[in-house]
Coordinates of C-alpha atoms and ligand atoms in Angstrom, one line a residue:
X170 CA -0.1 -0.5 -0.1
X171 CA 1.3 3.5 -1.1
X172 CA -0.3 6.0 1.6
X173 CA -2.3 4.6 4.4
X174 CA -3.6 7.2 6.5
X175 CA -4.0 6.8 10.5
X176 CA -5.7 9.3 12.2
X177 CA -7.7 12.4 10.7
X178 CA -8.7 14.4 12.9
X179 CA -10.3 16.9 10.2
X180 CA -8.2 20.4 9.2
X181 CA -8.1 23.0 12.6
X182 CA -5.9 25.8 12.9
X183 CA -3.6 25.7 16.0
X184 CA -1.1 27.2 18.0
X185 CA 1.9 25.3 20.0
X186 CA 5.1 26.9 20.9
X187 CA 7.6 25.8 18.1
X188 CA 8.5 22.4 18.1
X189 CA 11.8 23.4 16.4
X190 CA 12.8 25.8 19.8
X191 CA 11.2 22.8 22.0
X192 CA 13.0 20.3 20.3
X193 CA 16.5 22.3 20.2
X194 CA 16.1 23.3 24.4
X195 CA 16.1 19.7 24.7
X196 CA 19.0 19.3 22.2
X197 CA 18.0 16.8 20.4
X198 CA 18.7 18.5 17.4
X199 CA 22.1 18.3 15.6
X200 CA 21.6 21.0 12.3
X201 CA 18.7 22.0 10.8
X202 CA 19.2 23.5 6.6
X203 CA 19.0 27.3 5.4
X204 CA 17.0 29.5 5.9
X205 CA 16.4 28.6 9.5
X206 CA 14.4 31.2 10.2
X207 CA 11.7 30.7 6.8
X208 CA 10.8 27.3 8.9
X209 CA 10.8 29.5 12.6
X210 CA 8.7 32.0 11.5
X211 CA 6.0 28.9 9.7
X212 CA 6.1 28.0 13.4
X213 CA 6.0 31.0 15.0
X214 CA 3.5 32.0 12.9
X215 CA 1.7 28.6 14.6
X216 CA 0.8 27.1 11.5
X217 CA 1.3 23.5 10.7
X218 CA 3.1 22.2 8.8
X219 CA 4.1 17.9 7.7
X220 CA 7.2 15.8 7.5
X221 CA 8.4 12.7 7.1
X222 CA 11.1 10.6 8.2
X223 CA 12.0 6.9 6.8
X224 CA 13.6 3.5 7.9
X225 CA 14.8 0.8 5.9
X226 CA 13.8 -2.3 6.3
X227 CA 16.8 -4.2 7.1
X228 CA 16.2 -5.9 10.2
X229 CA 12.8 -7.6 11.3
X230 CA 12.5 -4.1 14.0
X231 CA 13.9 -0.4 14.5
X232 CA 16.3 0.1 17.6
X233 CA 17.1 3.0 20.3
X234 CA 18.6 4.5 18.0
X235 CA 16.0 5.0 15.1
X236 CA 13.8 6.3 17.3
X237 CA 16.2 10.0 18.1
X238 CA 14.2 11.5 14.9
X239 CA 11.0 9.1 15.3
X240 CA 10.5 11.4 18.3
X241 CA 11.0 14.4 16.8
X242 CA 8.0 13.4 14.7
X243 CA 6.3 12.2 17.8
X244 CA 7.4 16.0 19.4
X245 CA 5.6 17.5 16.0
X246 CA 2.6 15.3 16.0
X247 CA 1.1 15.5 19.4
X248 CA 1.5 18.8 19.1
X249 CA -1.3 18.8 16.1
X250 CA 1.5 19.5 12.9
X251 CA 0.9 15.8 10.6
X252 CA 3.5 13.3 9.8
X253 CA 4.5 10.5 7.3
X254 CA 6.8 7.3 8.7
X255 CA 8.0 6.2 5.8
X256 CA 9.4 2.5 5.4
X257 CA 12.2 2.1 2.6
X258 CA 10.4 -0.5 0.3
X259 CA 12.6 0.1 -2.7
X260 CA 15.5 2.0 -1.3
X261 CA 15.6 -0.6 1.1
X262 CA 16.9 -3.0 -2.3
X263 CA 19.9 -0.3 -2.6
X264 CA 21.4 0.2 0.5
X265 CA 22.3 3.4 1.9
X266 CA 25.8 3.9 2.1
X267 CA 25.3 6.7 3.9
X268 CA 28.1 6.2 7.4
X269 CA 29.0 3.0 6.5
X270 CA 32.3 2.2 5.4
X271 CA 31.5 -1.4 3.7
X272 CA 28.2 -2.3 1.0
X273 CA 25.6 -3.5 3.6
X274 CA 24.8 -7.1 3.1
X275 CA 22.0 -8.4 1.2
X276 CA 18.6 -8.9 2.0
X277 CA 16.2 -11.3 0.1
X278 CA 13.6 -10.9 -0.5
X279 CA 11.1 -12.5 1.5
X280 CA 12.9 -11.1 4.6
X281 CA 12.7 -7.8 3.6
X282 CA 8.7 -7.9 1.8
X283 CA 8.5 -9.4 6.3
X284 CA 10.7 -6.6 7.7
X285 CA 8.5 -3.6 6.3
X286 CA 5.7 -5.1 8.1
X287 CA 7.1 -5.9 11.0
X288 CA 7.8 -2.3 10.8
X289 CA 5.7 -0.8 9.3
X290 CA 3.7 -1.9 12.7
X291 CA 6.2 -0.6 15.6
X292 CA 5.9 2.3 13.9
X293 CA 1.8 2.9 14.2
X294 CA 2.6 0.9 17.6
X295 CA 4.8 4.1 18.8
X296 CA 3.2 6.8 17.3
X297 CA -0.2 5.4 19.5
X298 CA 1.9 4.7 22.7
X299 CA 3.5 7.8 22.5
X300 CA 1.0 10.2 22.3
X301 CA -0.7 8.1 25.3
X302 CA 2.1 8.8 26.9
X303 CA 1.9 12.7 25.7
X304 CA -1.3 12.7 27.4
X305 CA -0.9 11.0 30.6
X306 CA 1.0 15.0 31.2
X307 CA -0.9 17.1 28.6
X308 CA -4.8 15.9 28.8
X309 CA -6.3 17.6 26.3
X310 CA -3.5 17.7 23.3
X311 CA -4.7 16.9 20.2
X312 CA -2.2 15.5 17.3
X313 CA -1.8 15.8 13.7
X314 CA -2.2 13.1 11.3
X315 CA -0.2 10.3 11.4
X316 CA 0.3 9.0 7.2
X317 CA 2.4 5.4 6.9
X318 CA 3.8 5.5 3.5
X319 CA 5.9 2.4 1.8
X320 CA 7.8 4.0 -1.1
X321 CA 7.8 1.4 -3.3
X322 CA 4.7 2.3 -4.2
X323 CA 5.6 4.8 -6.6
X324 CA 9.1 3.4 -7.3
X325 CA 7.0 0.2 -8.5
X326 CA 6.1 2.5 -11.5
X327 CA 8.9 4.6 -12.6
X328 CA 10.7 4.1 -16.1
X329 CA 14.7 4.6 -15.8
X330 CA 14.4 6.5 -19.4
X331 CA 12.0 8.3 -18.1
X332 CA 12.8 9.1 -15.1
X333 CA 16.2 10.3 -16.6
X334 CA 14.7 11.7 -19.5
X335 CA 12.6 13.7 -17.2
X336 CA 14.8 14.4 -14.4
X337 CA 18.4 13.9 -15.0
X338 CA 19.4 16.8 -16.1
X339 CA 18.6 18.4 -12.8
X340 CA 21.5 15.9 -10.8
X341 CA 24.9 16.7 -10.4
X342 CA 27.2 14.2 -10.1
X343 CA 29.9 17.0 -8.8
X344 CA 27.2 17.3 -5.8
X345 CA 26.6 13.7 -5.4
X346 CA 30.2 12.9 -5.7
X347 CA 31.2 15.6 -2.9
X348 CA 29.3 14.3 -0.4
X349 CA 30.3 12.1 2.4
X350 CA 28.5 8.1 1.9
X351 CA 30.3 8.7 -1.5
X352 CA 34.2 10.3 -1.6
X353 CA 34.0 8.3 1.7
X354 CA 33.9 5.0 0.1
X355 CA 35.4 6.3 -3.5
X356 CA 38.6 5.7 -2.0
X357 CA 38.1 2.4 -0.2
X358 CA 39.4 -1.1 -1.5
X359 CA 36.0 -2.6 -2.3
X360 CA 34.6 0.8 -3.8
X361 CA 31.1 2.0 -3.8
X362 CA 28.4 -0.1 -6.0
X363 CA 25.9 1.9 -8.7
X364 CA 23.2 1.2 -6.3
X365 CA 25.0 2.6 -3.4
X366 CA 26.1 5.6 -5.1
X367 CA 22.1 6.3 -6.7
X368 CA 20.9 5.9 -3.4
X369 CA 20.2 9.4 -2.7
X370 CA 19.0 10.1 -5.8
X371 CA 15.6 7.8 -4.6
X372 CA 16.0 9.2 -1.1
X373 CA 16.0 13.0 -2.9
X374 CA 13.2 12.3 -5.2
X375 CA 10.7 10.3 -2.3
X376 CA 11.1 13.5 -0.3
X377 CA 10.1 16.2 -3.6
X378 CA 7.3 12.8 -4.4
X379 CA 5.9 13.5 -1.1
X380 CA 6.7 17.7 -0.8
X381 CA 4.9 18.0 -4.7
X382 CA 1.9 15.4 -3.8
X383 CA 1.2 15.3 -0.1
X384 CA 3.0 19.2 1.4
X385 CA 5.6 17.4 3.5
X386 CA 7.7 20.5 3.5
X387 CA 10.3 19.1 6.0
X388 CA 12.6 15.4 6.5
X389 CA 14.3 14.7 9.2
X390 CA 16.6 11.7 9.9
X391 CA 19.7 11.0 11.9
X392 CA 22.8 12.8 10.7
X393 CA 24.3 10.2 9.2
X394 CA 21.4 11.6 6.7
X395 CA 22.1 15.2 6.1
X396 CA 24.0 14.2 2.4
X397 CA 20.2 12.7 1.5
X398 CA 18.4 15.2 2.4
X399 CA 20.3 17.7 1.3
X400 CA 20.2 15.9 -1.4
X401 CA 16.6 16.6 -1.7
X402 CA 16.2 19.9 -0.7
X403 CA 18.9 20.4 -4.4
X404 CA 16.1 18.4 -6.0
X405 CA 13.1 19.9 -5.3
X406 CA 14.6 23.3 -5.2
X407 CA 15.7 22.8 -9.0
X408 CA 13.0 20.5 -10.2
X409 CA 9.7 23.5 -8.9
X410 CA 9.1 26.6 -10.3
X411 CA 10.7 28.8 -7.6
X412 CA 7.2 30.6 -7.6
X413 CA 5.5 27.5 -6.1
X414 CA 8.5 27.5 -3.9
X415 CA 8.5 30.6 -1.7
X416 CA 6.9 30.0 2.1
X417 CA 7.0 26.2 1.3
X418 CA 10.4 25.2 2.2
X419 CA 11.9 22.5 2.2
X420 CA 13.1 22.2 5.0
X421 CA 15.1 19.3 6.7
X422 CA 16.8 19.0 10.6
X423 CA 18.8 15.8 12.0
X424 CA 18.7 14.6 15.4
X425 CA 22.6 14.0 17.3
X426 CA 24.0 10.5 16.8
X427 CA 22.0 7.8 19.4
X428 CA 25.9 6.8 20.6
X429 CA 27.4 4.7 23.6
X430 CA 29.7 5.9 26.6
X431 CA 32.2 5.3 24.6
X432 CA 31.8 7.6 21.4
X433 CA 30.2 4.5 19.4
X434 CA 26.4 5.0 17.3
X435 CA 24.2 2.2 18.4
X436 CA 23.1 0.2 15.5
X437 CA 22.6 -2.5 13.4
X438 CA 25.5 -3.2 11.7
X439 CA 27.6 -1.8 15.7
X440 CA 25.7 -5.3 16.3
X441 CA 24.5 -2.7 19.8
X442 CA 21.1 -2.6 19.2
X443 CA 18.2 -2.2 21.6
X444 CA 14.8 -3.0 19.2
X445 CA 12.0 -2.1 20.5
X446 CA 9.9 -5.0 19.4
X447 CA 8.7 -6.9 22.3
X448 CA 9.3 -10.0 21.1
X449 CA 13.1 -9.3 20.3
X450 CA 13.9 -7.2 23.3
X451 CA 10.7 -6.9 27.0
X452 CA 9.8 -4.4 28.8
X453 CA 12.0 -5.4 31.3
X454 CA 15.6 -5.6 28.9
X455 CA 14.5 -1.9 28.0
X456 CA 14.3 -1.4 31.2
X457 CA 17.1 -2.6 32.4
X458 CA 19.0 -0.3 29.5
X459 CA 17.9 2.3 30.6
X460 CA 18.1 1.1 34.4
X461 CA 21.9 1.4 33.2
X462 CA 22.6 4.4 31.9
X463 CA 25.6 6.5 32.8
X464 CA 25.6 9.8 35.7
X465 CA 26.5 11.5 32.8
X466 CA 24.3 10.4 30.0
X467 CA 21.5 10.1 32.3
X468 CA 19.7 13.9 31.3
X469 CA 20.9 14.2 28.0
X470 CA 18.1 10.8 27.5
X471 CA 15.7 12.3 29.6
X472 CA 15.8 15.1 27.3
X473 CA 15.0 12.5 24.9
X474 CA 13.1 9.4 25.8
X475 CA 10.9 10.9 28.4
X476 CA 8.0 14.3 27.7
X477 CA 8.9 15.3 31.6
X478 CA 9.3 19.1 31.4
X479 CA 12.8 20.5 31.9
X480 CA 12.1 22.2 34.9
X481 CA 10.9 18.2 36.0
X482 CA 14.1 17.2 34.8
X483 CA 16.1 19.9 36.5
X484 CA 14.1 19.0 40.4
X485 CA 14.7 15.4 39.2
X486 CA 18.9 15.6 38.5
X487 CA 19.3 17.3 41.8
X488 CA 17.5 15.4 44.4
X489 CA 19.3 12.7 42.2
X490 CA 23.0 13.5 42.4
X491 CA 22.3 14.4 46.1
X492 CA 21.9 10.0 46.3
X493 CA 23.0 9.1 43.6
X494 CA 22.8 5.0 44.5
X495 CA 19.5 5.0 45.0
X496 CA 19.6 5.9 40.8
X497 CA 16.7 7.9 40.7
X498 CA 17.0 9.4 38.3
X499 CA 17.9 6.1 35.9
X500 CA 14.8 4.5 38.0
X501 CA 12.1 7.3 36.2
X502 CA 14.8 7.3 32.4
X503 CA 13.4 3.5 32.7
X504 CA 9.4 3.4 33.5
X505 CA 9.5 6.2 31.8
X506 CA 10.8 5.7 28.4
X507 CA 9.5 2.5 28.8
X508 CA 5.9 3.8 28.8
X509 CA 6.1 5.8 26.3
X510 CA 8.2 3.0 23.9
X511 CA 5.3 0.1 24.9
X512 CA 2.7 0.7 26.0
X513 CA 1.4 2.8 29.3
X514 CA 1.5 0.9 31.9
X515 CA 4.2 -1.8 30.7
X516 CA 6.8 0.7 32.6
X517 CA 4.8 0.4 36.4
X518 CA 4.9 -3.7 35.4
X519 CA 9.2 -3.9 34.7
X520 CA 10.6 -2.2 37.6
X521 CA 8.3 -4.1 39.7
X522 CA 10.0 -7.2 38.7
X523 CA 13.0 -5.8 38.2
X524 CA 12.8 -4.3 42.1
X525 CA 11.3 -8.6 43.4
X526 CA 15.0 -9.3 40.9
X527 CA 17.4 -7.2 42.6
X528 CA 16.0 -6.3 45.7
X529 CA 17.2 -9.3 48.6
X530 CA 15.7 -13.2 47.6
X531 CA 13.4 -12.6 51.2
X532 CA 11.4 -10.2 49.2
X533 CA 10.9 -13.4 46.1
X534 CA 7.2 -14.2 46.1
X535 CA 7.1 -18.1 44.8
X536 CA 6.6 -20.5 41.7
X537 CA 3.3 -19.0 40.1
X538 CA 2.5 -15.5 41.3
X539 CA 7.1 -14.9 40.2
X540 CA 5.6 -17.0 36.8
X541 CA 2.7 -14.8 36.0
X542 CA 5.2 -11.7 36.9
X543 CA 7.6 -11.9 34.2
X544 CA 5.4 -13.1 31.9
X545 CA 3.6 -10.1 32.0
X546 CA 7.3 -7.7 31.9
X547 CA 8.0 -9.7 28.8
X548 CA 10.8 -11.5 31.2
X549 CA 9.7 -15.1 31.0
X550 CA 12.0 -17.5 28.4
X551 CA 12.2 -21.0 28.6
X552 CA 14.6 -23.7 28.1
X553 CA 14.7 -27.3 29.0
X554 CA 15.8 -28.9 31.9
X555 CA 18.6 -31.5 29.5
X556 CA 20.5 -28.0 29.1
X557 CA 23.7 -27.7 31.7
X558 CA 24.5 -24.7 32.5
X559 CA 26.3 -23.7 29.4
X560 CA 23.8 -24.3 27.6
X561 CA 21.7 -22.4 29.5
X562 CA 24.5 -19.3 29.7
X563 CA 24.0 -19.1 26.4
X564 CA 20.6 -19.0 25.2
X565 CA 19.7 -16.2 27.7
X566 CA 22.5 -13.7 26.2
X567 CA 23.6 -14.9 22.9
X568 CA 26.8 -16.2 24.2
X569 CA 29.2 -18.7 22.5
X570 CA 29.7 -21.8 24.0
X571 CA 33.6 -20.6 25.2
X572 CA 32.1 -16.8 26.0
X573 CA 30.2 -19.0 28.0
X574 CA 33.3 -20.9 29.5
X575 CA 35.2 -17.5 30.3
X576 CA 32.3 -15.7 32.5
X577 CA 32.1 -18.9 34.5
X578 CA 35.5 -18.5 35.3
X579 CA 35.3 -14.8 36.1
X580 CA 33.4 -16.1 39.1
X581 CA 30.6 -13.8 37.1
X582 CA 27.3 -15.8 37.0
X583 CA 25.2 -16.6 39.8
X584 CA 21.7 -18.7 40.1
X585 CA 18.7 -19.6 42.4
X586 CA 16.8 -16.9 45.1
X587 CA 20.0 -17.4 46.7
X588 CA 22.6 -15.7 44.0
X589 CA 25.4 -18.7 44.5
X590 CA 28.1 -18.1 42.6
X591 CA 28.7 -20.7 39.8
X592 CA 32.0 -21.0 38.7
X593 CA 31.9 -24.5 36.5
X594 CA 29.4 -26.0 34.1
X595 CA 27.0 -27.8 36.0
X596 CA 24.5 -30.5 34.3
X597 CA 21.8 -30.4 37.0
X598 CA 20.3 -27.7 37.7
X599 CA 17.5 -28.8 39.7
X600 CA 18.1 -27.4 43.0
X601 CA 18.4 -23.8 42.3
X602 CA 15.4 -23.9 41.0
X603 CA 12.4 -22.3 42.5
X604 CA 9.2 -24.2 43.0
X605 CA 10.8 -27.0 40.7
X606 CA 10.5 -24.7 37.3
X607 CA 11.9 -21.1 37.7
X608 CA 16.0 -20.8 37.6
X609 CA 16.8 -17.2 37.6
X610 CA 19.9 -16.7 36.4
X611 CA 22.6 -13.2 37.4
X612 CA 25.5 -12.0 35.0
X613 CA 27.3 -10.0 37.9
X614 CA 25.0 -7.7 39.2
X615 CA 23.6 -5.7 36.4
X616 CA 21.9 -8.9 34.1
X617 CA 19.1 -11.2 35.7
X618 CA 16.8 -13.7 33.4
X619 CA 14.5 -16.1 34.4
X620 CA 13.4 -19.1 32.5
X621 CA 11.0 -21.8 33.2
X622 CA 12.6 -25.3 32.6
X623 CA 10.3 -27.3 30.5
Ligands
ATP1315 N1 22.1 6.2 17.0 C1 21.4 6.8 15.9 N2 21.2 7.5 16.6 C2 19.8 8.8 15.9 N3 19.7 8.3 15.0 C3 19.7 7.3 14.0 C4 20.6 6.2 15.3 N4 21.2 5.2 14.7 C5 19.6 5.2 13.8 N5 19.9 6.4 12.5 C6 18.7 7.4 12.2 O1 17.3 6.5 12.0 C7 16.7 6.0 10.5 C8 16.5 4.9 10.2 O2 18.1 4.0 9.6 P1 18.1 2.8 9.1 O3 17.2 2.4 10.1 O4 18.8 2.8 7.4 O5 20.2 2.6 9.6 P2 21.0 1.5 10.7 O6 20.0 2.0 12.4 O7 21.2 3.8 11.4 O8 21.2 1.0 10.4 P3 22.6 0.4 10.9 O9 22.8 1.1 12.0 O10 23.3 -0.3 10.5 O11 23.6 2.2 10.0 C9 17.7 7.4 10.0 O12 17.3 8.6 10.1 C10 18.9 7.1 11.0 O13 20.3 8.2 10.4
LIG1316 N1 17.9 6.6 3.9 C1 17.6 6.4 5.4 C2 16.1 5.6 5.2 C3 15.3 6.7 4.2 C4 14.7 6.2 3.2 C5 14.5 6.5 1.8 C6 13.1 8.1 2.2 O1 13.3 9.0 1.7 C7 13.8 8.9 3.7 C8 14.9 7.9 4.9 C9 18.1 5.3 5.9 O2 18.9 4.4 5.7 O3 18.3 5.0 7.4

């Protein structure tokens, strides 16, 4: 389906605080295209705008890094602006070279189509959950319109000869060569395929298509998308009659990249992604991810992943730094972010499980209650009674046999409610089970897994 309208609440003229300023104050913005004053004055005048952001179907699920540009869309959406969330059914076939040192692995068609429908479902859930979360703090919020799009909808009908004849002369090779995504790869040993070289043209045309046919005037992406976004702005400016351009943009905005404490981008390629699909990363594991945020990152993440006001964040941080070991800021961040991502109530459920699993064993509920609670927070995993401890460790933490052995030798594995430190493989785990079925496995102090042995 090319375009799917999710919510239509009628045309309204509305006034809300300039969203670009809100986002800048929260430290989410990296670059804004020029002329920025033209965008700001439209927003200051309370004009409704329509903006879009895309993600390619290169994995089963979006991850926390992808949510940064989507948080920009969400911030606009909940304040009444219209947003288009695009899945790159067409662009996903080429592979975006932006920010990459090597070509992406080929994704089979069946997998790609499956990824498209999963990501569309995640996008629609993200905006629904995000709106509920915003409304929990601003009950009278009236959102804009959410549209889900797939660029295969228009690309499947474009013929190469027509495209080159109609648009080829507006696309300048010098500009294409000068983009970071291209120039960085030209000198590499592997080189750059024509598919990756032309990727920017497809994304530029997408922006033009959405601008011309659907009134989209702003494109948003992570900072690695700056080249593709400005390619779209150039394309629209060259192809469109200047008289039709004047007050309509086009504009581009990028977000700072979400990085690890060592500065590495969070994402699939770096292998450190936390996925938003609850069947891949449960509410509990998303909660744990945010709970483990360092003191130096917590303010930044509170501003990005919550709708707490800057005043509330300031007060929370003041309270936190009075006794940092209580991790009040991290606990609030984790609960709020899980509510935002997985839906209202899931944050408290994950908090409850976390408090019980990480407190002392006397407060641990018995088997059935523990099982139900863990199931609700998506924590419970299954393992076979025939598995040895090393098999179990490999499955729950997705690590190799030698890594599991290394963890045991490093004294970092603890079993059962009493947290017995185990240093060698065990074939029989029955003496560590709660109610003869539930096994709690801890990796050091920070990671805890709950398994049902069947
Ligand atoms: N860590 C991150 N921080 C901010 N934005 C990100 C991050 N990771 C991805 N994005 C943004 O999410 C959008 C979709 O990204 P996409 O799924 O195509 O690639 P990706 O997740 O970056 O892939 P990979 O990790 O394999 O490079 C883009 O706008 C991209 O810039
Ligand atoms: N190039 C973007 C995804 C995208 C695809 C098509 C677009 O029109 C916009 C964005 C990325 O890889 O992150």
